[in-house]
Amino acid sequence: MKLNINFPKSIVADDLLKQERIPCFCKVSKEFEILFSDTVRESSGVVSGWDRTELEIRTVAGAGGRYTHFANGLITLQKIDEGVYKILILEMFIEVTAGALTGWGVCASRRFLG
């Protein structure tokens, strides 16, 4: 999976991309969008090379609406090219009240992505 995004040129963004488990927000409908509203203002990108079936095996979908997944996340990226990053690890926060499941679901990792 790859994240296609143009981060602003800044010291904050450059330093952030060296970190692991960067806070983000994940929105999945027909497209898979990742936002960095709390860490790099007004930055968002679209994930390519993702498979809905594989995502749904690892994360629980929400209760309906425009997005099947609408959750806080933690992401680790590796720069491939200008504006293109390999997703090394992506975790989404999962909350299911009836089934009592609450916690971080790993929906992408080196183990799954090879």
Short mmCIF file of N, CA, C and O in Angstrom, two decimals, residues 29-89:
data_model
loop_
_atom_site.label_atom_id
_atom_site.label_comp_id
_atom_site.label_asym_id
_atom_site.label_seq_id
_atom_site.Cartn_x
_atom_site.Cartn_y
_atom_site.Cartn_z
N SER A 29 -14.09 4.86 2.07
CA SER A 29 -15.34 4.66 1.33
C SER A 29 -14.92 3.93 0.06
O SER A 29 -14.29 2.89 0.15
N LYS A 30 -15.19 4.49 -1.10
CA LYS A 30 -14.63 3.92 -2.33
C LYS A 30 -13.14 4.20 -2.38
O LYS A 30 -12.37 3.44 -2.95
N GLU A 31 -12.73 5.33 -1.80
CA GLU A 31 -11.33 5.68 -1.68
C GLU A 31 -10.90 5.53 -0.23
O GLU A 31 -11.73 5.51 0.68
N PHE A 32 -9.62 5.43 -0.02
CA PHE A 32 -9.03 5.31 1.31
C PHE A 32 -8.20 6.58 1.50
O PHE A 32 -7.16 6.75 0.89
N GLU A 33 -8.68 7.47 2.36
CA GLU A 33 -8.02 8.75 2.60
C GLU A 33 -7.43 8.77 4.01
O GLU A 33 -8.03 8.28 4.95
N ILE A 34 -6.23 9.35 4.10
CA ILE A 34 -5.58 9.51 5.40
C ILE A 34 -5.30 10.99 5.60
O ILE A 34 -4.71 11.64 4.73
N LEU A 35 -5.74 11.51 6.75
CA LEU A 35 -5.57 12.91 7.10
C LEU A 35 -4.58 13.05 8.25
O LEU A 35 -4.53 12.21 9.14
N PHE A 36 -3.84 14.15 8.24
CA PHE A 36 -2.89 14.45 9.29
C PHE A 36 -3.25 15.80 9.92
O PHE A 36 -2.42 16.68 10.08
N SER A 37 -4.51 15.97 10.28
CA SER A 37 -5.00 17.25 10.77
C SER A 37 -4.37 17.69 12.09
O SER A 37 -4.22 18.88 12.34
N ASP A 38 -4.01 16.77 12.95
CA ASP A 38 -3.43 17.13 14.24
C ASP A 38 -1.92 17.30 14.19
O ASP A 38 -1.34 17.93 15.07
N THR A 39 -1.27 16.73 13.20
CA THR A 39 0.19 16.76 13.17
C THR A 39 0.75 17.67 12.08
O THR A 39 1.67 18.43 12.34
N VAL A 40 0.23 17.59 10.88
CA VAL A 40 0.64 18.46 9.79
C VAL A 40 -0.64 19.08 9.22
O VAL A 40 -1.35 18.43 8.46
N ARG A 41 -0.93 20.28 9.64
CA ARG A 41 -2.20 20.93 9.30
C ARG A 41 -2.52 20.85 7.81
O ARG A 41 -1.64 21.04 6.97
N GLU A 42 -3.78 20.55 7.54
CA GLU A 42 -4.33 20.54 6.18
C GLU A 42 -3.58 19.62 5.23
O GLU A 42 -3.40 19.93 4.06
N SER A 43 -3.11 18.49 5.73
CA SER A 43 -2.45 17.50 4.88
C SER A 43 -3.30 16.25 4.83
O SER A 43 -3.70 15.71 5.86
N SER A 44 -3.59 15.80 3.62
CA SER A 44 -4.30 14.54 3.45
C SER A 44 -3.85 13.91 2.14
O SER A 44 -3.39 14.59 1.23
N GLY A 45 -3.98 12.59 2.10
CA GLY A 45 -3.58 11.87 0.91
C GLY A 45 -4.46 10.66 0.69
O GLY A 45 -5.26 10.29 1.54
N VAL A 46 -4.29 10.05 -0.46
CA VAL A 46 -5.09 8.89 -0.85
C VAL A 46 -4.19 7.67 -0.93
O VAL A 46 -3.07 7.73 -1.46
N VAL A 47 -4.69 6.56 -0.40
CA VAL A 47 -3.95 5.30 -0.41
C VAL A 47 -4.22 4.58 -1.72
O VAL A 47 -5.36 4.47 -2.16
N SER A 48 -3.16 4.08 -2.33
CA SER A 48 -3.29 3.26 -3.54
C SER A 48 -2.76 1.86 -3.23
O SER A 48 -2.00 1.67 -2.29
N GLY A 49 -3.19 0.90 -4.03
CA GLY A 49 -2.72 -0.47 -3.86
C GLY A 49 -3.28 -1.16 -2.64
O GLY A 49 -2.65 -2.05 -2.09
N TRP A 50 -4.47 -0.75 -2.20
CA TRP A 50 -5.08 -1.40 -1.04
C TRP A 50 -6.18 -2.32 -1.49
O TRP A 50 -6.73 -2.17 -2.58
N ASP A 51 -6.49 -3.29 -0.66
CA ASP A 51 -7.48 -4.30 -0.97
C ASP A 51 -8.53 -4.29 0.14
O ASP A 51 -8.23 -4.55 1.30
N ARG A 52 -9.77 -3.97 -0.21
CA ARG A 52 -10.84 -3.87 0.79
C ARG A 52 -11.01 -5.17 1.57
O ARG A 52 -11.19 -5.17 2.78
N THR A 53 -10.94 -6.30 0.90
CA THR A 53 -11.10 -7.59 1.58
C THR A 53 -10.04 -7.77 2.66
O THR A 53 -10.34 -8.15 3.78
N GLU A 54 -8.79 -7.46 2.33
CA GLU A 54 -7.70 -7.58 3.30
C GLU A 54 -7.89 -6.59 4.45
O GLU A 54 -7.63 -6.92 5.61
N LEU A 55 -8.35 -5.40 4.15
CA LEU A 55 -8.61 -4.40 5.20
C LEU A 55 -9.70 -4.89 6.15
O LEU A 55 -9.55 -4.81 7.37
N GLU A 56 -10.78 -5.43 5.61
CA GLU A 56 -11.89 -5.87 6.44
C GLU A 56 -11.57 -7.12 7.26
O GLU A 56 -12.20 -7.35 8.29
N ILE A 57 -10.60 -7.90 6.85
CA ILE A 57 -10.15 -9.03 7.66
C ILE A 57 -9.50 -8.52 8.94
O ILE A 57 -9.64 -9.12 10.00
N ARG A 58 -8.82 -7.39 8.85
CA ARG A 58 -8.02 -6.88 9.96
C ARG A 58 -8.69 -5.80 10.79
O ARG A 58 -8.24 -5.49 11.89
N THR A 59 -9.72 -5.17 10.27
CA THR A 59 -10.40 -4.09 11.00
C THR A 59 -11.91 -4.25 10.89
O THR A 59 -12.42 -4.76 9.90
N VAL A 60 -12.60 -3.78 11.89
CA VAL A 60 -14.05 -3.87 11.92
C VAL A 60 -14.64 -2.62 11.29
O VAL A 60 -14.25 -1.51 11.63
N ALA A 61 -15.58 -2.80 10.38
CA ALA A 61 -16.25 -1.66 9.76
C ALA A 61 -17.17 -0.98 10.77
O ALA A 61 -17.61 -1.59 11.74
N GLY A 62 -17.45 0.29 10.50
CA GLY A 62 -18.34 1.05 11.38
C GLY A 62 -19.80 0.70 11.19
O GLY A 62 -20.15 -0.27 10.52
N ALA A 63 -20.66 1.52 11.76
CA ALA A 63 -22.10 1.24 11.78
C ALA A 63 -22.84 1.80 10.58
O ALA A 63 -24.06 1.83 10.58
N GLY A 64 -22.17 2.25 9.58
CA GLY A 64 -22.84 2.75 8.39
C GLY A 64 -22.54 4.21 8.14
O GLY A 64 -21.75 4.82 8.84
N GLY A 65 -23.18 4.76 7.15
CA GLY A 65 -22.91 6.14 6.78
C GLY A 65 -22.04 6.17 5.53
O GLY A 65 -21.89 5.19 4.82
N ARG A 66 -21.45 7.31 5.30
CA ARG A 66 -20.65 7.53 4.09
C ARG A 66 -19.38 6.67 4.07
O ARG A 66 -18.92 6.24 3.03
N TYR A 67 -18.80 6.45 5.25
CA TYR A 67 -17.53 5.71 5.35
C TYR A 67 -17.72 4.38 6.07
O TYR A 67 -18.41 4.31 7.07
N THR A 68 -17.07 3.34 5.55
CA THR A 68 -17.11 2.05 6.25
C THR A 68 -16.15 2.07 7.44
O THR A 68 -16.37 1.40 8.43
N HIS A 69 -15.07 2.81 7.30
CA HIS A 69 -14.09 2.97 8.37
C HIS A 69 -13.84 4.47 8.54
O HIS A 69 -13.58 5.17 7.57
N PHE A 70 -13.93 4.95 9.77
CA PHE A 70 -13.80 6.36 10.08
C PHE A 70 -13.17 6.41 11.46
O PHE A 70 -13.86 6.38 12.47
N ALA A 71 -11.82 6.38 11.51
CA ALA A 71 -11.16 6.15 12.79
C ALA A 71 -9.79 6.80 12.89
O ALA A 71 -9.12 7.02 11.88
N ASN A 72 -9.40 7.07 14.13
CA ASN A 72 -8.05 7.51 14.39
C ASN A 72 -7.09 6.40 14.04
O ASN A 72 -7.43 5.22 14.12
N GLY A 73 -5.88 6.78 13.65
CA GLY A 73 -4.90 5.79 13.28
C GLY A 73 -3.49 6.19 13.67
O GLY A 73 -3.24 7.31 14.09
N LEU A 74 -2.59 5.25 13.52
CA LEU A 74 -1.16 5.46 13.71
C LEU A 74 -0.48 4.86 12.49
O LEU A 74 -0.75 3.71 12.11
N ILE A 75 0.39 5.64 11.85
CA ILE A 75 0.99 5.21 10.59
C ILE A 75 2.50 5.41 10.61
O ILE A 75 3.01 6.37 11.20
N THR A 76 3.21 4.49 9.97
CA THR A 76 4.65 4.60 9.78
C THR A 76 4.90 4.56 8.28
O THR A 76 4.41 3.65 7.59
N LEU A 77 5.63 5.55 7.78
CA LEU A 77 5.83 5.71 6.34
C LEU A 77 7.30 5.62 5.97
O LEU A 77 8.18 5.93 6.77
N GLN A 78 7.53 5.24 4.71
CA GLN A 78 8.87 5.25 4.13
C GLN A 78 8.76 5.95 2.78
O GLN A 78 7.99 5.52 1.91
N LYS A 79 9.53 7.02 2.59
CA LYS A 79 9.47 7.78 1.33
C LYS A 79 10.01 6.94 0.19
O LYS A 79 11.10 6.36 0.28
N ILE A 80 9.23 6.87 -0.89
CA ILE A 80 9.64 6.16 -2.10
C ILE A 80 10.07 7.16 -3.16
O ILE A 80 11.08 7.01 -3.82
N ASP A 81 9.25 8.21 -3.32
CA ASP A 81 9.47 9.23 -4.33
C ASP A 81 8.79 10.49 -3.83
O ASP A 81 8.10 10.47 -2.82
N GLU A 82 8.94 11.58 -4.54
CA GLU A 82 8.29 12.82 -4.15
C GLU A 82 6.77 12.62 -4.15
O GLU A 82 6.18 12.27 -5.18
N GLY A 83 6.17 12.79 -3.00
CA GLY A 83 4.72 12.65 -2.88
C GLY A 83 4.20 11.22 -2.79
O GLY A 83 3.00 11.00 -2.79
N VAL A 84 5.11 10.23 -2.70
CA VAL A 84 4.70 8.83 -2.62
C VAL A 84 5.45 8.16 -1.46
O VAL A 84 6.68 8.21 -1.39
N TYR A 85 4.67 7.53 -0.56
CA TYR A 85 5.23 6.89 0.63
C TYR A 85 4.70 5.48 0.75
O TYR A 85 3.50 5.25 0.59
N LYS A 86 5.58 4.55 1.05
CA LYS A 86 5.16 3.18 1.33
C LYS A 86 4.63 3.16 2.76
O LYS A 86 5.25 3.70 3.68
N ILE A 87 3.47 2.53 2.96
CA ILE A 87 2.91 2.38 4.29
C ILE A 87 3.53 1.13 4.91
O ILE A 87 3.27 0.02 4.46
N LEU A 88 4.38 1.35 5.91
CA LEU A 88 5.03 0.23 6.58
C LEU A 88 4.14 -0.37 7.64
O LEU A 88 4.07 -1.59 7.79
N ILE A 89 3.48 0.48 8.41
CA ILE A 89 2.56 0.04 9.45
C ILE A 89 1.39 1.00 9.49
O ILE A 89 1.57 2.21 9.41
#
